Amino acid sequence: MSRLFSLSPENRPIAIASAFTVVIILIGTGYTLATQGTVPMLTPSYLLQQLQIGSFLGLCAAGMMMVILLGHIDLSLPWTLTAAAMMATTVGGAWAIPAGLGVGLAVGVVNGLGVSYLRIPSMIFTLGVDSVLRGLMIAHTGGFAPQTEASPLMRYLAADRVLGLPVAVFVWAAVSVAISIILTRTGFGKSIYATGAKESAAYLSGIRTRRVIIGAFVASSLCAASAGILLAGYSAKAYQGMGAPFLLPAIAAVVLGGTHILGGRGRYLGTLVGVVLIVFLNSVLSIMQMPEALRQIVYGVVIVGMLLVYGREGRTRL
Amino acid sequence: MLSRLASAIGRNWGFTGALLLFAALFIGYHMLHPRGFSTAVFIQNANESVVIGFLAMAQTVPVLMRGLDLSVGAVMTLTNTIASHVVTGTPVQMIGGMVLTLVAGTGFGLMNGLIVVYGRIQPIIATLATGAVASGMALLIRPSPGGDISSDLNWALTNAIFDFAETLGFAEGGNAAWLQPIANIPVPLVIMFVFGICVWVPFKRTVTGRTVYAVGSAEGAAYMSGLPVSRAKIAAFTLAGYFAGCAGLYLAIQTSSGNADINQAGAYTLNSIAAVVLGGTSLLGGVGGAIGSLIGAGILRTISFYFRILSIDPLMQSLIEGLVLLAAVSIGALRTFRVKNTLELFR
C-alpha cells in the first residue's frame, strides 16, 4: 500500500486501473468456474478476440485523448466515425481508405477552426458538426441502410490475422506508438500539454496555440475515421448508428486512465489501460448475461467509484 | 428610460438576439402556416416545447456555475418511467404520484451535487456516470414501454385552460365569464410558468442563486468572499434534477406512458446544451439565465415545426438543425475578431 502512494500522481491512476482490470478478469473467471467449470476468459483466443473488439474503442480513445489533453472534447466522434465508414464503402476499391481518412481530415480541420479561431466552446461546436454530419449522411443514404460493401483491404485490416494476431490490433498498436511518440517526444506533444494546462501561458511562451488545437482535432477525427473504416471492414458494411456506442466509453476510458478532463495532465499508457478496463468490464458483464439495465448501472458505479479512489480534485480552490 | 432599455439590451445581447431570432422564426412559421395563427396550432406548439423547455432550464443551472449536467436526459427518462407507474388512481393518488416523481428527480439531482462537491469529481464526468445509472434504473423500472396514465389527465394538461376547467368541472365547466379572457391560453404554458419560471426567478434572487453566478464567473473569488460555494453547487444540481423531473413527468402525462429509451435520453441531453447556448448562456459560466434557455428551446422546436408546413424532406432536419446551431454560435463568436488583445480570448 505504501508503495502505491509513493507512485507519482500521473502513474497512480494507471496502477489502480490495471489492478482493477485484473480484479474484473478474476471475477469473470470465478463466475465461469462456478457456473460452467471452465475458464474461457483466460484462453488466448478469447483474449485476442477481446483485443480485436477493443481496437475500435482503442482508436477512438486515442484520438479523444488528444483533445481532452487540451481541455476540449470532441462530441462529433459518432458521426465522424460513421461518415468515414460510409464514404469508404461508397467509394470502394483502392480509394476506399483514403476517402474515409479524408472525411476525418476535413471534419478535424472544421472542428479545429471553429474551436481555435471562432473560440466557440468545443462542447457545442463539435455537437453542431456531429448534427450536420448526421444530416449529410442521412441525405446521402436516403435514410436507408447503405447497400455498399467494405473493400477487401478494409476487411483484411479489420478481420484477418497475421501471426495469429488480429490485424486490427496491429493497427491499434501502430497508432498507439505514434501517439505516444507524438505526446512525449515531439514539440507538438509538449505544446498540447502546455496549451491544455494554461492556454494564455502557452501563447505567451510562443506556442502557436491555434495550430496546436487544430492539430489535435485533426488527430482526433483521423482516429475516429480509422475506427470507422476498421469497423466497416469488420462488419463488412457501414450502418447508421455505428458510432454512437463509442462516444461515452471513449471519454470514460481516457478519464479512467488518469487524463484530467480539464486538460494538461495524463499519459497515453493510462488511456490504453482505460480501454482494456472497459473492454473487459463489458465482456465480464456479458458473460454473466447481465441485463442491459444492470450493465448501465454497474458501468456508472464503476466510473464514479474509480474516480472517487483516484480522480479527486485537490481541496484548494485558488 | 430608453437609455436604460438600451443598456439592458447591451448587457444581455445574447438573450436579446435569441428573443429576436425566436420571434422571427415563430411569426414566420404562423404566417407560412396554411391556416394562419390558430389556438389549436399554438397549443400543439406549446405542448411539444414543454419537455425540451424544462430540460433546457435544468441544464442552465449547472452551466451557470461552469459545470455541465450530462445526466438531465437520463433523469428525465428515469422520472418518466417512475411517473408511468405512480401517476394513476384517484385524483389524490395521482397528485401524490406527481409529487413522488418530482421528489425522485430532485433527489437524483441532489445525489449528483453531493458527488460533485464531496466526491470532488468534475461535473461533466460525474454526471456522465450517474446518467448511465439513471438510464439503467429506468430500464429496470420499465423494461418495455407502457403504463396507463389517465386520459382525462392527459386531456386536461395538454389543452387550453377551457378544456382544463371542463375536464375538472370547475368554473361552470369552463364557461364562467371570468375565465373567458384566459380560456384559450394553453395549459402547458401555464405549467412552464408555475413549475419553471416561478421556481427559477425566486431561486436566482437568493444568496445561493447569486452564488451560482459568482462561482461561474470566478470560483476562487466567490470562495474568498465567503459565499456558500458548496451549497450553491449542490443546489444547482438539485434544481437541475427537479427541472429534469418536471420534464419526465410532463412527458409521461403527454404520452400517457413511460418509455426507457436511452437513445432519446442522450439526444435530449445534447439538445438541452444546444438550447442553453442558443438562449445566450455562456458555457464558460456566470452569464445568462434559465429564461433565455426557454427561448433557446423554443428556437430549436420552432425550426422543427417548419418541416411540417414547408415540404422539406424530413431527412434534412438534422442537417438544418446543425447548421442553424453552428450559424447561431458563430455569429455570437464574431466578437473574437474585434478583440484587440489576444490574451483576452483565453479565459
PDB file of C-alpha atoms in Angstrom, chain A residues 73 75 110 116-121 123-136 138-139 142-143 199-201 203-204 209-210 244 247-248 251-252 255 260-262 291-294 296-301 303-304 307-308 311-315 317-318, chain B residues 68 70 115 118-122 124-126 128-137 139-140 219-221 223-224 229-230 233 262-263 267 270-271 273-275 277 283-284 315-319 321-323 325-326 329-330 333-337 342-343 345-347:
ATOM      1  CA  ILE A  73     -13.828  17.474 -26.096  1.00  0.00           C
ATOM      2  CA  LEU A  75     -18.580  15.158 -29.462  1.00  0.00           C
ATOM      3  CA  VAL A 110     -13.512  22.292 -39.386  1.00  0.00           C
ATOM      4  CA  SER A 116      -9.409  27.803 -32.177  1.00  0.00           C
ATOM      5  CA  TYR A 117     -10.331  30.804 -34.333  1.00  0.00           C
ATOM      6  CA  LEU A 118     -14.020  31.354 -33.518  1.00  0.00           C
ATOM      7  CA  ARG A 119     -13.348  30.352 -29.894  1.00  0.00           C
ATOM      8  CA  ILE A 120     -16.667  28.518 -29.686  1.00  0.00           C
ATOM      9  CA  PRO A 121     -16.651  26.008 -26.808  1.00  0.00           C
ATOM     10  CA  MET A 123     -18.638  21.009 -26.500  1.00  0.00           C
ATOM     11  CA  ILE A 124     -21.152  22.931 -28.611  1.00  0.00           C
ATOM     12  CA  PHE A 125     -19.216  23.299 -31.866  1.00  0.00           C
ATOM     13  CA  THR A 126     -18.468  19.603 -32.246  1.00  0.00           C
ATOM     14  CA  LEU A 127     -22.065  18.851 -31.286  1.00  0.00           C
ATOM     15  CA  GLY A 128     -23.227  21.032 -34.198  1.00  0.00           C
ATOM     16  CA  VAL A 129     -20.733  19.399 -36.552  1.00  0.00           C
ATOM     17  CA  ASP A 130     -21.982  15.986 -35.461  1.00  0.00           C
ATOM     18  CA  SER A 131     -25.542  17.005 -36.264  1.00  0.00           C
ATOM     19  CA  VAL A 132     -24.521  18.356 -39.684  1.00  0.00           C
ATOM     20  CA  LEU A 133     -22.599  15.175 -40.498  1.00  0.00           C
ATOM     21  CA  ARG A 134     -25.567  13.072 -39.494  1.00  0.00           C
ATOM     22  CA  GLY A 135     -27.796  15.154 -41.742  1.00  0.00           C
ATOM     23  CA  LEU A 136     -25.370  14.842 -44.657  1.00  0.00           C
ATOM     24  CA  ILE A 138     -28.853  10.601 -43.949  1.00  0.00           C
ATOM     25  CA  ALA A 139     -29.297  12.677 -47.103  1.00  0.00           C
ATOM     26  CA  GLY A 142     -31.746   8.475 -48.214  1.00  0.00           C
ATOM     27  CA  GLY A 143     -32.359   7.246 -44.687  1.00  0.00           C
ATOM     28  CA  GLU A 199      -3.509  28.418 -22.912  1.00  0.00           C
ATOM     29  CA  SER A 200      -2.587  32.025 -22.185  1.00  0.00           C
ATOM     30  CA  ALA A 201       0.759  30.977 -20.720  1.00  0.00           C
ATOM     31  CA  TYR A 203       0.580  31.552 -26.060  1.00  0.00           C
ATOM     32  CA  LEU A 204       2.874  33.959 -24.242  1.00  0.00           C
ATOM     33  CA  THR A 209      -1.894  27.534 -29.706  1.00  0.00           C
ATOM     34  CA  ARG A 210      -4.409  27.809 -32.534  1.00  0.00           C
ATOM     35  CA  ALA A 244     -22.953   6.108 -31.160  1.00  0.00           C
ATOM     36  CA  LEU A 247     -18.530   8.220 -27.632  1.00  0.00           C
ATOM     37  CA  LEU A 248     -19.102   7.775 -23.923  1.00  0.00           C
ATOM     38  CA  ILE A 251     -14.364   9.558 -22.896  1.00  0.00           C
ATOM     39  CA  ALA A 252     -14.656   7.200 -19.923  1.00  0.00           C
ATOM     40  CA  VAL A 255     -10.654   9.722 -17.876  1.00  0.00           C
ATOM     41  CA  HIS A 260      -7.610  15.180 -16.445  1.00  0.00           C
ATOM     42  CA  ILE A 261     -10.890  16.185 -18.088  1.00  0.00           C
ATOM     43  CA  LEU A 262      -9.877  19.858 -17.954  1.00  0.00           C
ATOM     44  CA  PRO A 291     -29.357  -7.416 -18.425  1.00  0.00           C
ATOM     45  CA  GLU A 292     -28.776  -4.070 -20.112  1.00  0.00           C
ATOM     46  CA  ALA A 293     -30.300  -2.187 -17.177  1.00  0.00           C
ATOM     47  CA  LEU A 294     -27.851  -3.586 -14.632  1.00  0.00           C
ATOM     48  CA  GLN A 296     -25.653   0.556 -17.286  1.00  0.00           C
ATOM     49  CA  ILE A 297     -25.792   0.819 -13.507  1.00  0.00           C
ATOM     50  CA  VAL A 298     -22.567  -1.157 -12.994  1.00  0.00           C
ATOM     51  CA  TYR A 299     -20.900   0.957 -15.650  1.00  0.00           C
ATOM     52  CA  GLY A 300     -21.851   4.202 -13.936  1.00  0.00           C
ATOM     53  CA  VAL A 301     -20.973   2.965 -10.473  1.00  0.00           C
ATOM     54  CA  ILE A 303     -16.708   5.114 -13.193  1.00  0.00           C
ATOM     55  CA  VAL A 304     -17.756   7.065 -10.099  1.00  0.00           C
ATOM     56  CA  LEU A 307     -12.732   8.350  -9.726  1.00  0.00           C
ATOM     57  CA  LEU A 308     -13.531   8.524  -6.026  1.00  0.00           C
ATOM     58  CA  GLY A 311      -9.680  11.132  -9.602  1.00  0.00           C
ATOM     59  CA  ARG A 312     -10.497  13.575  -6.851  1.00  0.00           C
ATOM     60  CA  GLU A 313      -9.653  17.220  -7.254  1.00  0.00           C
ATOM     61  CA  GLY A 314      -7.456  18.968  -4.746  1.00  0.00           C
ATOM     62  CA  ARG A 315      -9.205  20.741  -1.927  1.00  0.00           C
ATOM     63  CA  ARG A 317      -9.592  26.477  -4.673  1.00  0.00           C
ATOM     64  CA  LEU A 318      -7.087  29.150  -5.561  1.00  0.00           C
TER      65      LEU A 318
ATOM     66  CA  LEU B  68     -22.386  20.659 -17.064  1.00  0.00           C
ATOM     67  CA  LEU B  70     -24.851  15.216 -18.799  1.00  0.00           C
ATOM     68  CA  ILE B 115     -20.893  13.525  -5.666  1.00  0.00           C
ATOM     69  CA  TYR B 118     -17.868  15.930  -1.642  1.00  0.00           C
ATOM     70  CA  GLY B 119     -16.507  13.407  -4.138  1.00  0.00           C
ATOM     71  CA  ARG B 120     -14.640  16.310  -5.819  1.00  0.00           C
ATOM     72  CA  ILE B 121     -15.130  14.815  -9.275  1.00  0.00           C
ATOM     73  CA  GLN B 122     -15.508  17.047 -12.335  1.00  0.00           C
ATOM     74  CA  ILE B 124     -19.043  16.530 -16.664  1.00  0.00           C
ATOM     75  CA  ILE B 125     -17.625  13.096 -15.913  1.00  0.00           C
ATOM     76  CA  ALA B 126     -19.578  12.536 -12.684  1.00  0.00           C
ATOM     77  CA  LEU B 128     -21.841  11.090 -17.377  1.00  0.00           C
ATOM     78  CA  ALA B 129     -21.587   8.174 -14.959  1.00  0.00           C
ATOM     79  CA  THR B 130     -24.702   8.931 -12.915  1.00  0.00           C
ATOM     80  CA  GLY B 131     -26.563   9.356 -16.212  1.00  0.00           C
ATOM     81  CA  ALA B 132     -25.715   5.745 -17.043  1.00  0.00           C
ATOM     82  CA  VAL B 133     -27.017   4.739 -13.605  1.00  0.00           C
ATOM     83  CA  ALA B 134     -30.264   6.662 -14.192  1.00  0.00           C
ATOM     84  CA  SER B 135     -30.726   5.013 -17.605  1.00  0.00           C
ATOM     85  CA  GLY B 136     -30.196   1.605 -16.054  1.00  0.00           C
ATOM     86  CA  MET B 137     -32.707   2.297 -13.295  1.00  0.00           C
ATOM     87  CA  LEU B 139     -34.802   0.233 -17.800  1.00  0.00           C
ATOM     88  CA  LEU B 140     -35.294  -1.738 -14.586  1.00  0.00           C
ATOM     89  CA  GLU B 219     -14.860  30.336  -8.170  1.00  0.00           C
ATOM     90  CA  GLY B 220     -11.791  31.458  -6.257  1.00  0.00           C
ATOM     91  CA  ALA B 221     -13.162  34.969  -5.782  1.00  0.00           C
ATOM     92  CA  TYR B 223     -14.841  31.367  -2.129  1.00  0.00           C
ATOM     93  CA  MET B 224     -12.635  34.135  -0.793  1.00  0.00           C
ATOM     94  CA  VAL B 229     -19.832  27.751  -2.732  1.00  0.00           C
ATOM     95  CA  SER B 230     -20.551  24.154  -1.787  1.00  0.00           C
ATOM     96  CA  LYS B 233     -23.097  23.749  -6.267  1.00  0.00           C
ATOM     97  CA  ILE B 262     -31.710   5.527 -23.779  1.00  0.00           C
ATOM     98  CA  ASN B 263     -31.021   6.998 -27.215  1.00  0.00           C
ATOM     99  CA  ALA B 267     -30.473  13.198 -27.736  1.00  0.00           C
ATOM    100  CA  LEU B 270     -27.415  17.194 -26.212  1.00  0.00           C
ATOM    101  CA  ASN B 271     -30.399  19.293 -27.302  1.00  0.00           C
ATOM    102  CA  ILE B 273     -26.994  22.014 -24.186  1.00  0.00           C
ATOM    103  CA  ALA B 274     -27.801  23.443 -27.609  1.00  0.00           C
ATOM    104  CA  ALA B 275     -30.866  25.237 -26.200  1.00  0.00           C
ATOM    105  CA  VAL B 277     -26.232  28.081 -25.760  1.00  0.00           C
ATOM    106  CA  LEU B 283     -20.803  27.613 -21.409  1.00  0.00           C
ATOM    107  CA  LEU B 284     -17.952  29.315 -19.529  1.00  0.00           C
ATOM    108  CA  LEU B 315     -34.408  13.631 -43.635  1.00  0.00           C
ATOM    109  CA  MET B 316     -32.821  17.079 -43.834  1.00  0.00           C
ATOM    110  CA  GLN B 317     -33.945  18.059 -40.340  1.00  0.00           C
ATOM    111  CA  SER B 318     -30.755  17.076 -38.580  1.00  0.00           C
ATOM    112  CA  LEU B 319     -28.644  18.876 -41.182  1.00  0.00           C
ATOM    113  CA  GLU B 321     -30.739  21.997 -37.102  1.00  0.00           C
ATOM    114  CA  GLY B 322     -26.982  21.528 -37.028  1.00  0.00           C
ATOM    115  CA  LEU B 323     -26.383  24.370 -39.468  1.00  0.00           C
ATOM    116  CA  LEU B 325     -26.828  25.843 -34.294  1.00  0.00           C
ATOM    117  CA  LEU B 326     -23.405  26.392 -35.882  1.00  0.00           C
ATOM    118  CA  VAL B 329     -22.922  30.276 -32.190  1.00  0.00           C
ATOM    119  CA  SER B 330     -20.647  31.544 -34.971  1.00  0.00           C
ATOM    120  CA  ALA B 333     -18.389  34.342 -31.806  1.00  0.00           C
ATOM    121  CA  LEU B 334     -17.721  37.154 -34.267  1.00  0.00           C
ATOM    122  CA  ARG B 335     -16.691  39.398 -31.368  1.00  0.00           C
ATOM    123  CA  THR B 336     -13.465  37.413 -31.175  1.00  0.00           C
ATOM    124  CA  PHE B 337     -12.316  39.208 -34.336  1.00  0.00           C
ATOM    125  CA  THR B 342      -5.301  38.247 -27.983  1.00  0.00           C
ATOM    126  CA  LEU B 343      -4.833  37.390 -24.315  1.00  0.00           C
ATOM    127  CA  LEU B 345      -9.506  35.352 -25.727  1.00  0.00           C
ATOM    128  CA  PHE B 346      -8.111  32.849 -23.258  1.00  0.00           C
ATOM    129  CA  ARG B 347     -10.466  32.604 -20.364  1.00  0.00           C
TER     130      ARG B 347
END
